[in-house]
XYZ file of C-alpha atoms in Angstrom:
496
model
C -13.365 8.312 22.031
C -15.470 11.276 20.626
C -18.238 10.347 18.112
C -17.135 12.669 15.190
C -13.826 13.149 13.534
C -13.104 16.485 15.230
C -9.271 15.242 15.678
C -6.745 17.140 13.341
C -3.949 15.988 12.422
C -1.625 17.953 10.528
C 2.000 16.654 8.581
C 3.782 19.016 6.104
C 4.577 17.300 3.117
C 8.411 16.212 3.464
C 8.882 19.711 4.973
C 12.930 20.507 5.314
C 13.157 19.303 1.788
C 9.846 20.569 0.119
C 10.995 23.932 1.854
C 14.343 23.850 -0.045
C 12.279 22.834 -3.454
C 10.130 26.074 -2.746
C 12.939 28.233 -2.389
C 15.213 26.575 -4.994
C 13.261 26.814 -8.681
C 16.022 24.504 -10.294
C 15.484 21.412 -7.625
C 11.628 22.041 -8.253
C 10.436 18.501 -9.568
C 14.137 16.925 -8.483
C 15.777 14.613 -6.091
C 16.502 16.618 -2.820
C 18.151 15.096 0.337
C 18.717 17.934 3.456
C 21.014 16.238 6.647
C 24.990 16.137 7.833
C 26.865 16.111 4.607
C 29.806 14.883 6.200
C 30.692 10.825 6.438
C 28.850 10.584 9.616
C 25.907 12.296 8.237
C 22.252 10.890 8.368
C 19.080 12.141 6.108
C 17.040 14.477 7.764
C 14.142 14.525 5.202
C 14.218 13.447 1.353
C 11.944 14.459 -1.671
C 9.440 12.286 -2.392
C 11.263 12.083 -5.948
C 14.925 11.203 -3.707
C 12.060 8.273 -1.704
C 11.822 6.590 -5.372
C 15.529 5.398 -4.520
C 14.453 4.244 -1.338
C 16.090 7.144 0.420
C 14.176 7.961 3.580
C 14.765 9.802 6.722
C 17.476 8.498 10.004
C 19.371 6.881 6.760
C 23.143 7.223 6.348
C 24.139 9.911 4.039
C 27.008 7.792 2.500
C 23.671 5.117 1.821
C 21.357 7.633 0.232
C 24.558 8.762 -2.202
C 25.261 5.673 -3.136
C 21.054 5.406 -4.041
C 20.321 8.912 -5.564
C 23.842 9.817 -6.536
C 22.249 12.778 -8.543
C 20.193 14.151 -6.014
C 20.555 17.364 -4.190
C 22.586 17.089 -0.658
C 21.740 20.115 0.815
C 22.735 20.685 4.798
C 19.551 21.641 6.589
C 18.429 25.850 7.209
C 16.667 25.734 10.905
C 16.025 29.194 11.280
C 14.116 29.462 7.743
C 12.183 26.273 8.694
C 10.938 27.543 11.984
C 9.949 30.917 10.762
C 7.435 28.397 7.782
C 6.556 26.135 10.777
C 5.157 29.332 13.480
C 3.793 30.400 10.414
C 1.486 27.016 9.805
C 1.223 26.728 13.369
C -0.282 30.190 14.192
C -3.048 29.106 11.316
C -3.796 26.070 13.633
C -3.943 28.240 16.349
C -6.601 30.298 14.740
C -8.694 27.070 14.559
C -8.495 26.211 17.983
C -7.102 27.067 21.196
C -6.449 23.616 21.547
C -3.159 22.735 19.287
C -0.204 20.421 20.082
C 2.840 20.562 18.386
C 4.782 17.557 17.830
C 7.121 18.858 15.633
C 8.145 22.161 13.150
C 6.145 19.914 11.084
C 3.617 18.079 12.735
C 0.355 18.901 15.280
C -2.471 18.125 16.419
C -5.676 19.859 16.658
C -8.900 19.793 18.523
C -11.689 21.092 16.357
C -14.105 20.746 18.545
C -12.790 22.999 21.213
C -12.495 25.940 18.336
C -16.196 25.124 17.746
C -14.970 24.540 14.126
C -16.271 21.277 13.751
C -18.771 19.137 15.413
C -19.362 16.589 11.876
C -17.337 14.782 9.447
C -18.800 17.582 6.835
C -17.911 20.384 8.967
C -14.178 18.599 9.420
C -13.650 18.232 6.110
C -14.691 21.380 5.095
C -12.225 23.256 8.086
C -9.569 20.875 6.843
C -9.499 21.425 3.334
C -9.880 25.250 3.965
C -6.540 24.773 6.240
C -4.419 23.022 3.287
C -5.616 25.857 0.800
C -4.574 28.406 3.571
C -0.924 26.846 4.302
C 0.008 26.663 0.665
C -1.202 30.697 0.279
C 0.749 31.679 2.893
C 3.930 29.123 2.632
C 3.409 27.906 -0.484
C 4.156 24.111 0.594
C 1.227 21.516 0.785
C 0.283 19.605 3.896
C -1.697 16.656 4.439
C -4.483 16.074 6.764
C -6.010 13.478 8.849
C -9.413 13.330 10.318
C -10.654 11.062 12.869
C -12.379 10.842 16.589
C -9.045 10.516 18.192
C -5.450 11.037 17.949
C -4.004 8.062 16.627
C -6.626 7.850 13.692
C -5.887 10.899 12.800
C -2.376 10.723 12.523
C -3.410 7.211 10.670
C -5.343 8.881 7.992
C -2.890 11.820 7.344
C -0.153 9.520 6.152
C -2.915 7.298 4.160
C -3.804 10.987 2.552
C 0.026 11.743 1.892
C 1.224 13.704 0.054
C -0.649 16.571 -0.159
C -4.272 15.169 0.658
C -6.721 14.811 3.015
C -8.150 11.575 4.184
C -11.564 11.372 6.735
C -12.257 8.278 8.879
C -16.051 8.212 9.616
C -17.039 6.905 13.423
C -18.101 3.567 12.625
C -15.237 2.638 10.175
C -12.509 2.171 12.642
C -12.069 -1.040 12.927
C -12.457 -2.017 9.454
C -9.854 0.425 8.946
C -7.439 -0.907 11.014
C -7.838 -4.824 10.604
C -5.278 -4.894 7.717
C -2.874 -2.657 8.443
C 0.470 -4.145 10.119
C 1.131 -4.079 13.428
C 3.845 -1.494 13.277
C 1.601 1.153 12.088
C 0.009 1.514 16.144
C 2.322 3.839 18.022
C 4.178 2.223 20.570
C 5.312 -1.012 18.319
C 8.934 -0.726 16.847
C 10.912 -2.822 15.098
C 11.868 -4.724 18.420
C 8.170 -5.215 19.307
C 7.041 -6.049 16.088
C 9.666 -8.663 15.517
C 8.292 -10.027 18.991
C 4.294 -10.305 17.621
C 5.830 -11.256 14.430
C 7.415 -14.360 15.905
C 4.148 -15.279 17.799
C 2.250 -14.955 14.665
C 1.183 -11.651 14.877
C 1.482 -9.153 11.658
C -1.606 -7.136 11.428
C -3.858 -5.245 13.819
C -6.816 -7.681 13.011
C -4.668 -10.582 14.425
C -3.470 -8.221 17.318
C -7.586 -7.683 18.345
C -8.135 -11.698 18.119
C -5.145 -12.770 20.222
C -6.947 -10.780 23.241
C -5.917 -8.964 25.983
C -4.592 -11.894 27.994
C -2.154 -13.052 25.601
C -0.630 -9.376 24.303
C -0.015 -8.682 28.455
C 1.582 -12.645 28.277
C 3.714 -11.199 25.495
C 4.479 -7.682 26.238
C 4.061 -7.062 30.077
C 0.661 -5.472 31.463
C 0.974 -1.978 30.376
C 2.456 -2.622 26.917
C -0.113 -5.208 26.047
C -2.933 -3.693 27.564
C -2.327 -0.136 25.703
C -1.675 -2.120 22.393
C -4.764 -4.043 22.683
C -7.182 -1.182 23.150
C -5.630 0.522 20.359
C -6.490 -2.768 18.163
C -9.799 -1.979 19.048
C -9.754 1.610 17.923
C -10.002 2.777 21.565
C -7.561 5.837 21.948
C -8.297 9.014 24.885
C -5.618 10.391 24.831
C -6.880 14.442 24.866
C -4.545 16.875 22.795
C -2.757 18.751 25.308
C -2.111 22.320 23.801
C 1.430 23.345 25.531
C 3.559 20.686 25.973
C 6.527 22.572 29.026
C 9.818 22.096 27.983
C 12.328 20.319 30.271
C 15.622 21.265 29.103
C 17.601 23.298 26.153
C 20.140 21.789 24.530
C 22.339 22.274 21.430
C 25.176 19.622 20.126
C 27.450 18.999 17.270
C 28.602 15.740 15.927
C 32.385 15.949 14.217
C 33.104 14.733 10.747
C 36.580 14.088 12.042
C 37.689 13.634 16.119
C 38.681 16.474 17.763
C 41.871 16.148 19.489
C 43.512 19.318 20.331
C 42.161 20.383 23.563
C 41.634 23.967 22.705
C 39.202 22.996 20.187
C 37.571 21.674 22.190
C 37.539 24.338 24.541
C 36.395 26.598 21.762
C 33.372 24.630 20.418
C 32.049 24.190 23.903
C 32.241 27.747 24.218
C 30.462 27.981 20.869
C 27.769 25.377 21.659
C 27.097 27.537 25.098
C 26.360 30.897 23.188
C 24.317 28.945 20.765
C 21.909 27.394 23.842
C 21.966 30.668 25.397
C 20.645 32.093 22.098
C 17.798 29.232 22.360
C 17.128 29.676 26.107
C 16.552 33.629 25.179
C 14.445 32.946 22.004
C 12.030 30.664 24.164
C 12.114 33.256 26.996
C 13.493 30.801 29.636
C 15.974 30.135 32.242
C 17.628 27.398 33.997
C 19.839 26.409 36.929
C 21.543 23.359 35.587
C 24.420 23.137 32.844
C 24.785 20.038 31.371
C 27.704 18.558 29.082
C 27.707 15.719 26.840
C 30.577 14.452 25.390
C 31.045 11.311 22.936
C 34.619 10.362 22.807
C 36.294 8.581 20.290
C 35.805 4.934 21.740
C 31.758 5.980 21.001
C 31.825 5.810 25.589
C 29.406 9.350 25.723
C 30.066 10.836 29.247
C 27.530 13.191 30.549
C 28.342 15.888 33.441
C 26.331 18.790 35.419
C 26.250 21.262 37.725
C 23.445 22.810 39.056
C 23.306 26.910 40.052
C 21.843 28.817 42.933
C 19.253 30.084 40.503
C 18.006 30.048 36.720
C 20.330 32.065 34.630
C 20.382 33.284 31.009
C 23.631 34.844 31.330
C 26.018 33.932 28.708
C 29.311 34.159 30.523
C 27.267 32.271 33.764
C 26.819 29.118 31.431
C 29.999 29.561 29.240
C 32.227 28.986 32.591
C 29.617 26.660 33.761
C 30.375 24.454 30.806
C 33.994 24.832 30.869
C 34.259 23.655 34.609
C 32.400 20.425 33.290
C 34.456 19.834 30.721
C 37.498 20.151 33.048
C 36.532 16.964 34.530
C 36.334 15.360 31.213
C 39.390 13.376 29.230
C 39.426 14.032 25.971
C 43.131 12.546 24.782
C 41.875 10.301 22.620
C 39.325 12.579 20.552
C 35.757 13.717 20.653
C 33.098 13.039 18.135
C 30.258 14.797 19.436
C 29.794 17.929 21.579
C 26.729 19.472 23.569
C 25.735 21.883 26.405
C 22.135 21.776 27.598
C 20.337 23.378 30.939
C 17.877 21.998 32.777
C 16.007 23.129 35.688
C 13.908 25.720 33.470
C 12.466 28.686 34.649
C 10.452 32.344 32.986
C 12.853 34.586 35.327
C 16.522 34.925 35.531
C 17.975 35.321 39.233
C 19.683 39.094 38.704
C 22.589 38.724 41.312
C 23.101 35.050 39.775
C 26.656 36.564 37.839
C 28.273 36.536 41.066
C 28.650 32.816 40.233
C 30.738 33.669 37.493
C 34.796 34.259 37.530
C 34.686 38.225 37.391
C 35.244 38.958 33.703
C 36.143 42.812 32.826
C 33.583 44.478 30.458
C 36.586 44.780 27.979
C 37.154 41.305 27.249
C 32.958 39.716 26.767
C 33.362 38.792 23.493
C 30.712 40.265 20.656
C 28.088 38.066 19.224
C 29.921 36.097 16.686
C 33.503 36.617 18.280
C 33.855 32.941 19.032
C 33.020 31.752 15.930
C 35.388 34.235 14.089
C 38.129 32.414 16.583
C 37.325 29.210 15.488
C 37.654 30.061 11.915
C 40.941 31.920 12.349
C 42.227 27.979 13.304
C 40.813 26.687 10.417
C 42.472 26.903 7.186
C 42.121 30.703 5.481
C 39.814 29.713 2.898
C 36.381 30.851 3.361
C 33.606 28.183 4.077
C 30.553 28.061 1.269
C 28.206 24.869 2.528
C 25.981 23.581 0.107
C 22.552 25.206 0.241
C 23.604 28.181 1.781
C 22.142 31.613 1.117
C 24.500 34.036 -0.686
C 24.473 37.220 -2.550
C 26.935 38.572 -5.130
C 27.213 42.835 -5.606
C 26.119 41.890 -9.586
C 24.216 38.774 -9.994
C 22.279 38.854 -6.909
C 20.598 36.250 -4.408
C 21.816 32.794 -5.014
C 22.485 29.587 -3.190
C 25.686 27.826 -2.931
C 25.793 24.531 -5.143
C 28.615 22.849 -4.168
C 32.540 24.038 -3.215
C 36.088 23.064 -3.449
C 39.668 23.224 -4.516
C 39.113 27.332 -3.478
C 36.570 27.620 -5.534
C 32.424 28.319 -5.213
C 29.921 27.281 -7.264
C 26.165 29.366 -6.930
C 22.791 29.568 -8.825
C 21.234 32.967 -9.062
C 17.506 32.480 -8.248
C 14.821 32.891 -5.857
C 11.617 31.308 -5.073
C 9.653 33.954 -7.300
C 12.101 33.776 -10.440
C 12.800 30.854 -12.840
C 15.841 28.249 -12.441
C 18.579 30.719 -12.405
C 21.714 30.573 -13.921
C 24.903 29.084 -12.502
C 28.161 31.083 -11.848
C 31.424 29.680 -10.422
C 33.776 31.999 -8.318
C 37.098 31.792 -5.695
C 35.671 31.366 -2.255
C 37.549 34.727 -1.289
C 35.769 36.834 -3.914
C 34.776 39.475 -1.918
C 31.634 40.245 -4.394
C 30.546 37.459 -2.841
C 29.038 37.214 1.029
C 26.390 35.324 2.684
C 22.552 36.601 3.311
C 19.204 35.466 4.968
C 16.704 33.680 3.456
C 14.256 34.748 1.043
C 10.476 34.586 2.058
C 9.151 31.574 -0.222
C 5.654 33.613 -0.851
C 5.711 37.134 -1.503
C 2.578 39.828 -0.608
C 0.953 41.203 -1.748
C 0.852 40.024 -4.975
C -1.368 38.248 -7.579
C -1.206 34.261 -7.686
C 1.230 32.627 -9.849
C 4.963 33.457 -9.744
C 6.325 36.919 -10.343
C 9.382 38.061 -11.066
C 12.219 37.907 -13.564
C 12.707 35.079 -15.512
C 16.330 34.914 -14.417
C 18.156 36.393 -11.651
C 21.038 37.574 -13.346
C 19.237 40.712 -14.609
C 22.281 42.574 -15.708
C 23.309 40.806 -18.036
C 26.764 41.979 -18.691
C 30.623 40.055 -18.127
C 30.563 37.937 -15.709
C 32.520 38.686 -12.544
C 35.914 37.057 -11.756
C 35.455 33.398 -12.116
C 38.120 30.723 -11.985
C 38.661 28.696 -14.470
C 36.458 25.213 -14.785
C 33.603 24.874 -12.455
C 33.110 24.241 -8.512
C 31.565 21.403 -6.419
C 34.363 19.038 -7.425
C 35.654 18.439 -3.665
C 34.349 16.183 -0.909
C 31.311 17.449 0.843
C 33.522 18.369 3.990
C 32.497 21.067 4.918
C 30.909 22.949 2.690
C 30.587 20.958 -0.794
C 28.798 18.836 -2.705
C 29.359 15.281 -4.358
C 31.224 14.916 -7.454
C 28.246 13.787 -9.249
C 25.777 17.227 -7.883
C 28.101 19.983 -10.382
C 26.390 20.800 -13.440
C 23.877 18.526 -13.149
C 21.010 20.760 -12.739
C 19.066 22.267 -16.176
C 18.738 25.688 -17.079
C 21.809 27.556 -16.776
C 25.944 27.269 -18.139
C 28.440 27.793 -15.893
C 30.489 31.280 -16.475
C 34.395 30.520 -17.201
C 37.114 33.644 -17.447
């Protein structure tokens, strides 16, 4: 272990949801929850205001409604969150050559390598300059953790949380650590710590004094050996600035089974062109198509078959996939979906399409073709999810609130105006169509907030509204919970 804290450890402050807040005046100082809507749904990320109810994240959705039933459900917006997170990330990378990415929302960071810090004076000053830097250019907060290695640093970024930075001196470690439970060391889950627990075993102090012996008695050699020079502050582990990918994979889990085989034929198709968009995004290539499918019994099933060479080629996988899933029954209903490849490679093998069935030029469907198919089975009405980016021909940018019964609820506003008004229209008005995110900080510009106070600048009759007001139906697909319409301040809801 290095004798200064020249370990960074970065964690965005409850990022999916914080990002929402940003982007969202009216939930600004509210309970927001992002994850599945639907009843299978789990919490990706909660507002620290939803964590008061003891919402947190990997919890069911139908638990955290029944905690914060006036919170926010909003389903999650990947693309916006990984533009924010290369955003943060390239201003890591500018500290250091040496940066490892744990997550859109988490790194690591070795100062010393960027010659940016070589005392805890020096650290704190580069790490405070980095949390003023990420809120000018994202305007979302991160905390920080400083330490000689990798796990104190991650220690003392969630002791600085949220929005904080928090130093551990050389010297202080294991005064640091003696109280804190077992289960804050990395490597000891619930199952482990139940294990210690039982052999009287609850904080790191008591982990150090048991000795080495007795945590390899316990655990096994590796385990207890590992957990016992982390006890003792003693972590090496280097941070390792490209971590190589192994596979690319995208899946769906089903609010209700899906029976009828063409379906599921259709949203393996669909899961196919969405990995292929991944594998292209990331540059890469691979030679093995995988398909996972969890049937209704919970039994998941896992097939693959492996090319003559690494292929991006959309039909290539497509086919690929639906050979696998040929060998698959699926009579009694599928919960979850997902195609994945393997084998990954930066180079495509140009003659690989002769693996393919020949497919005429005529009939490779445009981008967005199979998801236009899968809507025509669907029921006509159009889909609104909740959180979704719109914009109407009158009022503007807006997000969708909540949806049902054919109709659309929306709040005008965007991260530079104030809490916007709220407007309720049929889901087929055709003012009405979805757009891409808003950047949460605009530049140039003066600090503060520009911009209208209200994002319905016109002013005039409202457009062709239905009468009462939206978000009344079940969250499936697109809408909110009863209890989320009309619950936010600071507009009325238009009526005929």
């Amino acid at each position: 272990m290095r004798n200064a804290p020249t370990i960074l450890h970065l964690d965005m402050d409850a990022f999916y949801a914080s990002v929402e807040q940003a982007s969202k005046p009216s939930l600004r100082g509210k309970a927001v929850v992002v994850g599945g809507l639907g009843p299978r749904g789990v919490v990706a990320t909660a507002s620290y205001e939803a964590r008061v109810f003891g919402v947190h994240s990997a919890m069911p959705m139908a638990q955290a409604r029944r905690l914060a039933p006036n919170a926010a459900y909003l389903l999650p917006r990947f693309t916006l969150y990984r533009t924010i997170s290369d955003q943060v990330m390239a201003l890591l990378r500018e500290l250091s050559p040496l940066v490892e990415p744990l997550s859109l929302d988490e790194a690591f960071v070795d100062l010393e390598a960027g010659a940016m810090a070589w005392d805890g004076e020096s650290a704190r000053r580069t790490g405070e300059k980095l949390r003023a830097d990420i809120r000018a250019v994202t305007g979302l907060t991160g905390s920080v953790g400083l330490a000689a290695s990798k796990m104190l640093a991650k220690i003392a970024s969630e002791q600085a949380k949220p929005d904080g930075l928090r130093l551990i001196e050389p010297g202080t470690e294991r005064a640091l650590l003696a109280p804190l439970p077992v289960r804050t060391l990395p490597g000891v889950g619930p199952a482990t710590g139940d294990h210690l627990r039982r052999a009287g075993i609850t904080t790191v102090e008591e982990l150090a004094e048991a000795g080495e012996d007795e945590l390899v008695r316990l655990l096994g050699k590796a385990h207890g050996q590992a957990l016992y020079a982390m006890a003792l502050a003693r972590d090496e582990r280097p941070v390792v600035a490209e971590r190589e990918a192994k596979s690319v994979s995208v899946e769906d889990t089903y609010d209700v089974d899906i029976h009828d085989r063409l379906r599921v034929g259709l949203e393996v198709r669909r899961l196919a062109d969405r990995c292929v968009g991944r594998l292209r995004e990331a540059g890469l290539s691979g030679r093995t198509i995988v398909l996972k499918v969890r049937r209704y019994d919970f039994s998941t099933l896992t097939r693959s078959e492996t090319l003559r060479g690494p292929t991006d080629d959309p039909v290539v996988i497509r086919e690929a996939a639906a050979r696998l899933l040929d060998s698959v029954d699926t009579t009694g209903g599928v919960r979850l979906l997902g195609v994945g490849v393997s084998g990954l490679a930066d180079y495509t093998q140009e003659d690989l399409f002769a693996q393919a069935s020949p497919v005429p030029v005529a009939e490779e469907p445009e981008k967005g073709a199979v998801e236009a198919v899968v809507e025509r089975a669907e029921p006509v009405e159009r889909e609104w999810r909740a959180g979704q980016d719109v914009r109407h021909t009158e009022y503007g940018h807006g997000w969708v609130q909540g949806s049902g019964l054919g109709r659309v609820t929306v709040r005008f506003e965007t991260p530079q105006s104030a809490p916007g008004r709220v407007r309720t229209f049929f889901v087929d008005d055709p003012a009405l169509a979805g757009a891409e995110p808003l950047p949460l900080v605009t530049e140039p510009g003066p600090p503060g907030r520009p911009g209208p106070p209200s994002s319905d600048p016109h002013g005039g009759a409202p457009a062709r509204t239905p009468e009462g007001t939206a978000g009344q139906g079940s969250s499936d697909p697109a809408s909110l919970p009863k209890s989320r319409s009309g619950t936010l301040g600071g507009g009325a809801t238009s009526r005929p």
